Amino acid sequence: MTLDIQISHRVGDFSLSVAFSAPPGVTALFGHSGAGKSTVVNAVAGLIRPASARIAVEGRVLEDTAQRIRLPPHKRRIGYVFQEGRLFPHMSVRQNLTYGARFAPAGPGPSLDQICDLLGIAPLLDRRPGDLSGGEKQRVAIGRALLSRPALLLMDEPLAALDAARKAEVLPYLARIRDETRTPILYVSHALDEVAQLANTLVVMEAGTVRAIGPVEEVLSDPVLVPHLGVRGAGAVLNATIIGHHEDGLTEVACSGGRLFVPLRPESPGHVLRLRIEAQDVIVALDRPTGLSALNILKGRILSLHEGSGPEQIVQIDLGGERLLARITRRSATALALRDGLSVHAVIKTVAVAPTDIGPSGAVAALTDATVV
């Protein structure tokens, strides 16, 4: 799926002007409140009429103001999952799910049983929405959207109303949808942990404009974008292959910079994980340190240094193909005489990589001697 979007729209004092194309997979719109993310997805869904727009999914034009083309929402083949489940309270879960199937086009598609298995909602079929938890409601809402067999799935901050426990419950199901249904998704979020786990492409929005777009690993590891992503949330995404599990509750993985230990994972060796490592959790050392409790030490080379607005410095480190960010003070950078091209070691506490910062990539790698030695 390719998604082509050009939208210009104005509401009061807010002006939206965006243009981007996204490849297949999950495209995340990230930005702080008021950036225009929801306005974009509502325009794609046909819920608002932009002043000027051209919106196409896989070459199929949904809207083109210049050509006077505007498909009504029910003909766009779009599934929409909102912040709240918006389930019909008088219907059972089964009835809510099959309601979505009424709008499915003719042809083969996922069955009710397949969707229930995918989302783990089979035990809920005879219950009413009022008897469900927040996470269960969202899974049912997602299932209803999928049963309509959409050409594109829109998700507008679907986890924002959930607490941390319910969010952790739903995230793995979203990853399964990405990997197993191959349904293209336009995903709105202001939470970088969600974006890092799910997205293939990241669109950073600010004040109604696109600040950056690209593969999620590249955008999140770009130090120039730290002010737009948020200093405290800044970090990078690494792809790492599971090489083994240990009895003390740790999983060992291999990435381009070496080996890492993370909290125990359910996937078997060979599966590839996405690890989000926050810049504030990375320590920079000139020599490989010893006598530390930290288990994770990766060797790399400094690509660039960028000063922040305060006493901090963002260090971009090349690990041999992937990039890591470290947030340190300018005083430390000066004391270590850090410079572009300098070889360094990045130290990361194992417990700093939280379970919510780890997700499956959907890939399985062939284990080699180089991986397991």
XYZ file of C-alpha atoms in Angstrom:
373
model
C 0.000 0.000 0.000
C 1.161 3.470 -0.830
C -0.593 6.356 0.842
C -0.432 9.763 -0.846
C -1.703 12.734 1.126
C -1.840 16.434 0.294
C -4.132 18.451 2.540
C -4.600 22.166 3.141
C -7.217 23.184 5.676
C -7.961 25.987 8.096
C -10.110 25.985 11.240
C -10.163 29.284 13.103
C -6.563 30.234 13.850
C -5.250 26.756 13.045
C -3.809 26.138 9.600
C -2.936 22.665 8.273
C -0.660 22.171 5.287
C 0.759 18.666 4.867
C 2.020 16.571 1.981
C 3.653 13.157 2.226
C 3.715 9.686 0.711
C 4.069 6.562 2.840
C 5.151 3.041 1.838
C 3.383 -0.172 2.938
C 3.079 -0.978 6.626
C 2.235 1.155 9.651
C 2.638 4.902 9.195
C 2.597 6.813 12.479
C 1.654 10.466 12.781
C 3.495 11.781 15.827
C 3.225 15.192 17.393
C 2.108 17.022 20.486
C -1.505 18.083 21.034
C -2.610 20.579 18.427
C -0.129 19.414 15.785
C -2.942 18.474 13.387
C -2.740 14.684 13.533
C -6.449 14.047 14.045
C -7.348 16.584 11.371
C -5.297 14.568 8.868
C -6.977 11.232 9.677
C -10.440 12.814 9.717
C -9.758 14.221 6.268
C -8.600 10.795 5.046
C -11.763 9.235 6.497
C -13.940 11.847 4.804
C -15.272 13.198 8.103
C -14.208 16.738 7.260
C -14.068 18.540 3.918
C -10.632 20.165 3.472
C -10.270 23.372 1.496
C -7.802 21.575 -0.775
C -6.816 17.907 -0.828
C -5.626 14.958 -2.818
C -5.836 11.646 -0.965
C -5.098 8.302 -2.621
C -4.631 4.753 -1.309
C -2.718 2.442 -3.634
C -3.555 4.734 -6.537
C -7.277 4.747 -5.715
C -8.274 8.392 -5.347
C -10.487 9.088 -2.355
C -10.478 12.840 -2.724
C -9.127 15.345 -5.233
C -10.544 18.825 -4.980
C -8.910 19.908 -8.228
C -10.713 17.079 -10.080
C -13.885 17.468 -7.993
C -13.592 13.918 -6.712
C -14.849 13.196 -3.212
C -15.938 9.734 -2.163
C -18.354 9.672 0.783
C -16.987 8.031 3.955
C -18.915 4.758 3.492
C -17.363 4.222 0.040
C -13.750 4.813 1.050
C -13.206 1.304 2.483
C -11.630 2.710 5.636
C -11.817 1.263 9.133
C -11.599 3.803 11.951
C -10.646 3.033 15.555
C -11.096 5.982 17.920
C -9.662 6.724 21.373
C -12.780 5.206 22.912
C -14.133 1.941 21.552
C -17.466 3.502 20.556
C -19.141 0.125 20.722
C -22.920 -0.180 20.577
C -23.882 -0.639 24.255
C -27.133 -2.518 23.498
C -25.340 -5.131 21.373
C -23.239 -8.086 22.450
C -19.588 -8.304 21.450
C -20.575 -10.777 18.723
C -23.178 -8.364 17.355
C -20.735 -5.460 17.446
C -18.203 -7.485 15.489
C -20.628 -8.736 12.845
C -21.951 -5.199 12.405
C -18.595 -4.314 10.872
C -18.866 -7.267 8.482
C -22.028 -5.742 6.973
C -19.872 -3.157 5.238
C -17.271 -5.565 3.890
C -16.959 -5.740 0.096
C -17.668 -9.007 -1.679
C -14.839 -11.500 -1.782
C -12.665 -13.506 0.599
C -11.655 -12.028 3.915
C -11.000 -12.881 7.566
C -13.729 -14.771 9.377
C -15.156 -13.935 12.771
C -13.267 -16.893 14.268
C -9.982 -15.724 12.733
C -10.399 -12.195 14.093
C -11.349 -13.504 17.525
C -8.248 -15.702 17.560
C -6.050 -12.841 16.372
C -7.281 -10.496 19.099
C -7.988 -13.015 21.860
C -11.633 -11.998 22.207
C -13.456 -15.321 21.697
C -14.340 -15.586 25.441
C -16.016 -12.158 25.239
C -18.499 -12.843 22.432
C -21.636 -13.089 24.590
C -20.821 -10.146 26.845
C -21.980 -6.530 26.544
C -19.549 -3.605 26.237
C -20.476 -2.425 29.737
C -18.931 -5.617 31.141
C -15.582 -5.161 29.372
C -12.351 -3.527 30.506
C -10.925 -0.620 28.516
C -8.404 -2.871 26.804
C -11.070 -5.434 25.898
C -13.287 -2.718 24.416
C -10.453 -1.497 22.203
C -9.697 -5.008 20.963
C -13.357 -5.479 20.050
C -13.406 -2.111 18.272
C -10.314 -3.134 16.294
C -11.931 -6.457 15.411
C -15.075 -4.715 14.201
C -12.994 -2.474 11.945
C -11.012 -5.408 10.549
C -14.151 -7.406 9.746
C -15.226 -4.613 7.397
C -12.116 -5.590 5.360
C -10.792 -2.047 5.007
C -8.270 -0.974 2.397
C -6.803 1.237 5.136
C -7.133 1.187 8.922
C -7.094 4.518 10.772
C -6.221 4.516 14.466
C -6.528 7.832 16.294
C -4.649 7.433 19.599
C -6.382 4.103 20.328
C -4.421 3.567 23.556
C -4.525 7.110 24.949
C -7.471 6.412 27.255
C -5.910 3.271 28.747
C -3.732 2.970 31.821
C -0.248 1.490 31.553
C -1.388 -2.081 32.288
C -4.192 -2.046 29.695
C -1.897 -0.384 27.169
C 0.686 -3.144 27.641
C -2.146 -5.655 27.141
C -3.249 -4.208 23.775
C 0.105 -3.363 22.163
C 1.048 -6.988 21.328
C -2.281 -7.417 19.538
C -1.601 -4.351 17.402
C 1.769 -5.847 16.481
C 0.004 -9.072 15.460
C -2.347 -7.109 13.216
C 0.641 -5.448 11.573
C 2.441 -8.733 11.017
C -0.395 -11.134 10.227
C -3.122 -9.177 8.400
C -0.847 -6.870 6.392
C -3.622 -4.275 6.606
C -2.072 -0.833 6.030
C -2.465 1.397 9.075
C -2.305 5.157 9.613
C -1.631 5.414 13.346
C -1.913 8.613 15.374
C 0.008 8.873 18.641
C 1.908 11.220 20.910
C 3.576 8.280 22.704
C 6.995 7.338 21.363
C 6.951 3.860 22.908
C 3.909 2.972 20.785
C 5.481 4.459 17.672
C 8.771 2.612 18.227
C 7.024 -0.743 18.668
C 4.573 -0.523 15.786
C 5.533 1.892 13.034
C 7.528 1.314 9.880
C 7.312 4.954 8.805
C 7.205 7.979 11.087
C 5.748 11.369 10.182
C 6.630 14.070 12.719
C 4.091 16.892 12.771
C 4.239 20.274 14.412
C 1.858 23.234 14.158
C 0.032 21.806 11.160
C 3.121 20.960 9.111
C 5.354 17.932 8.510
C 8.760 18.354 10.157
C 10.199 14.990 9.117
C 9.257 11.696 7.515
C 11.193 8.458 7.099
C 11.812 4.969 8.498
C 11.128 4.994 12.227
C 14.700 3.908 13.077
C 16.180 6.849 11.140
C 13.794 9.519 12.385
C 14.023 8.567 16.068
C 17.830 8.470 15.955
C 18.172 11.913 14.309
C 19.516 14.336 16.944
C 18.252 17.338 14.958
C 14.685 16.172 15.638
C 15.093 15.835 19.423
C 13.418 19.227 20.109
C 10.376 18.112 18.083
C 10.211 14.631 19.631
C 10.752 15.828 23.191
C 14.038 15.793 25.084
C 12.903 13.358 27.771
C 11.393 10.975 25.255
C 14.263 11.117 22.776
C 15.814 7.780 21.953
C 16.582 5.314 19.218
C 15.237 2.000 17.946
C 17.516 -1.005 17.496
C 16.667 -4.276 15.772
C 17.976 -7.214 17.766
C 17.794 -10.978 17.245
C 17.021 -13.245 20.191
C 19.876 -15.687 20.731
C 18.833 -17.224 24.043
C 16.947 -17.052 27.329
C 18.488 -17.286 30.783
C 17.158 -18.750 34.017
C 17.625 -15.472 35.892
C 14.821 -13.814 33.897
C 16.826 -12.238 31.081
C 16.768 -12.665 27.310
C 20.015 -12.238 25.386
C 19.869 -10.546 22.006
C 22.377 -9.591 19.316
C 22.362 -6.246 17.518
C 24.827 -4.450 15.255
C 26.810 -3.091 18.199
C 27.102 -6.317 20.195
C 24.970 -8.204 22.679
C 22.289 -6.921 25.020
C 20.330 -8.352 27.917
C 16.664 -7.391 28.224
C 13.781 -8.560 30.437
C 12.624 -12.087 29.578
C 10.699 -12.318 26.299
C 8.194 -14.984 25.148
C 9.560 -15.231 21.593
C 11.921 -18.044 20.659
C 15.535 -17.644 19.469
C 15.725 -16.258 15.945
C 12.910 -13.763 16.376
C 13.793 -10.127 15.795
C 12.795 -7.539 18.383
C 12.578 -3.787 18.287
C 14.243 -2.154 21.275
C 13.626 1.472 22.107
C 16.491 2.885 24.167
C 16.024 6.365 25.584
C 18.915 8.772 25.200
C 18.829 9.620 28.907
C 19.563 5.959 29.749
C 22.833 5.821 27.776
C 26.238 6.552 29.338
C 29.248 7.279 27.102
C 32.702 5.875 27.985
C 36.002 6.161 26.115
C 37.218 2.718 27.211
C 35.210 -0.401 27.877
C 34.346 -0.050 31.570
C 34.724 -2.800 34.140
C 33.329 -3.275 37.622
C 29.841 -2.061 36.668
C 26.418 -3.499 37.442
C 25.284 -2.512 33.930
C 25.352 -5.554 31.639
C 24.888 -3.826 28.297
C 27.987 -2.276 26.720
C 27.995 -1.571 22.974
C 30.960 -0.397 20.948
C 30.472 2.385 18.423
C 31.743 5.572 16.848
C 30.492 9.124 17.313
C 28.724 10.445 14.241
C 27.767 13.877 15.562
C 27.252 16.019 18.638
C 24.376 18.473 19.018
C 23.934 21.007 21.796
C 20.553 21.182 23.492
C 18.779 24.238 24.855
C 20.187 23.697 28.354
C 23.400 22.171 29.692
C 22.964 19.007 27.650
C 24.524 17.512 24.573
C 23.014 14.852 22.322
C 25.582 12.350 21.058
C 24.750 10.268 17.989
C 26.625 6.966 17.958
C 27.014 4.610 14.998
C 26.923 0.985 16.143
C 27.897 -0.402 12.771
C 24.738 0.200 10.776
C 22.310 1.312 13.456
C 22.353 4.498 15.474
C 21.997 5.228 19.160
C 21.495 8.520 20.973
C 23.028 9.488 24.314
C 21.931 12.516 26.331
C 24.810 13.821 28.449
C 25.976 17.190 29.771
C 28.225 19.499 27.760
C 30.600 19.386 30.731
C 30.971 15.618 30.311
C 31.411 15.969 26.554
C 34.185 18.497 27.115
C 35.891 16.434 29.832
C 35.939 13.400 27.543
C 36.987 15.505 24.527
C 34.225 13.914 22.479
C 34.373 14.581 18.742
C 33.061 13.194 15.480
C 34.675 9.876 14.562
C 35.831 9.028 18.090
C 35.436 5.385 19.171
C 33.359 5.059 22.337
C 31.368 2.566 24.375
C 27.674 3.048 25.150
C 26.602 1.717 28.542
C 22.923 0.870 29.094
C 21.356 -0.490 32.262
C 19.380 -3.659 31.583
C 16.427 -2.500 33.680
C 16.294 0.756 31.686
C 14.879 -1.190 28.727
C 11.304 -1.542 29.948
C 8.932 -4.225 28.620
C 6.871 -1.461 26.988
C 9.975 -0.453 25.011
C 10.316 -3.915 23.451
C 8.177 -5.344 20.704
C 8.332 -7.965 17.955
C 9.414 -6.713 14.540
C 7.521 -9.455 12.745
C 10.733 -10.926 11.310
C 12.573 -14.145 12.036
C 16.318 -14.241 11.440
C 18.422 -17.269 10.667
C 20.791 -17.844 13.572
C 24.437 -18.001 12.504
C 27.668 -18.742 14.277
C 28.362 -15.014 14.373
C 25.035 -14.493 16.143
C 25.371 -17.146 18.827
C 29.094 -17.108 19.605
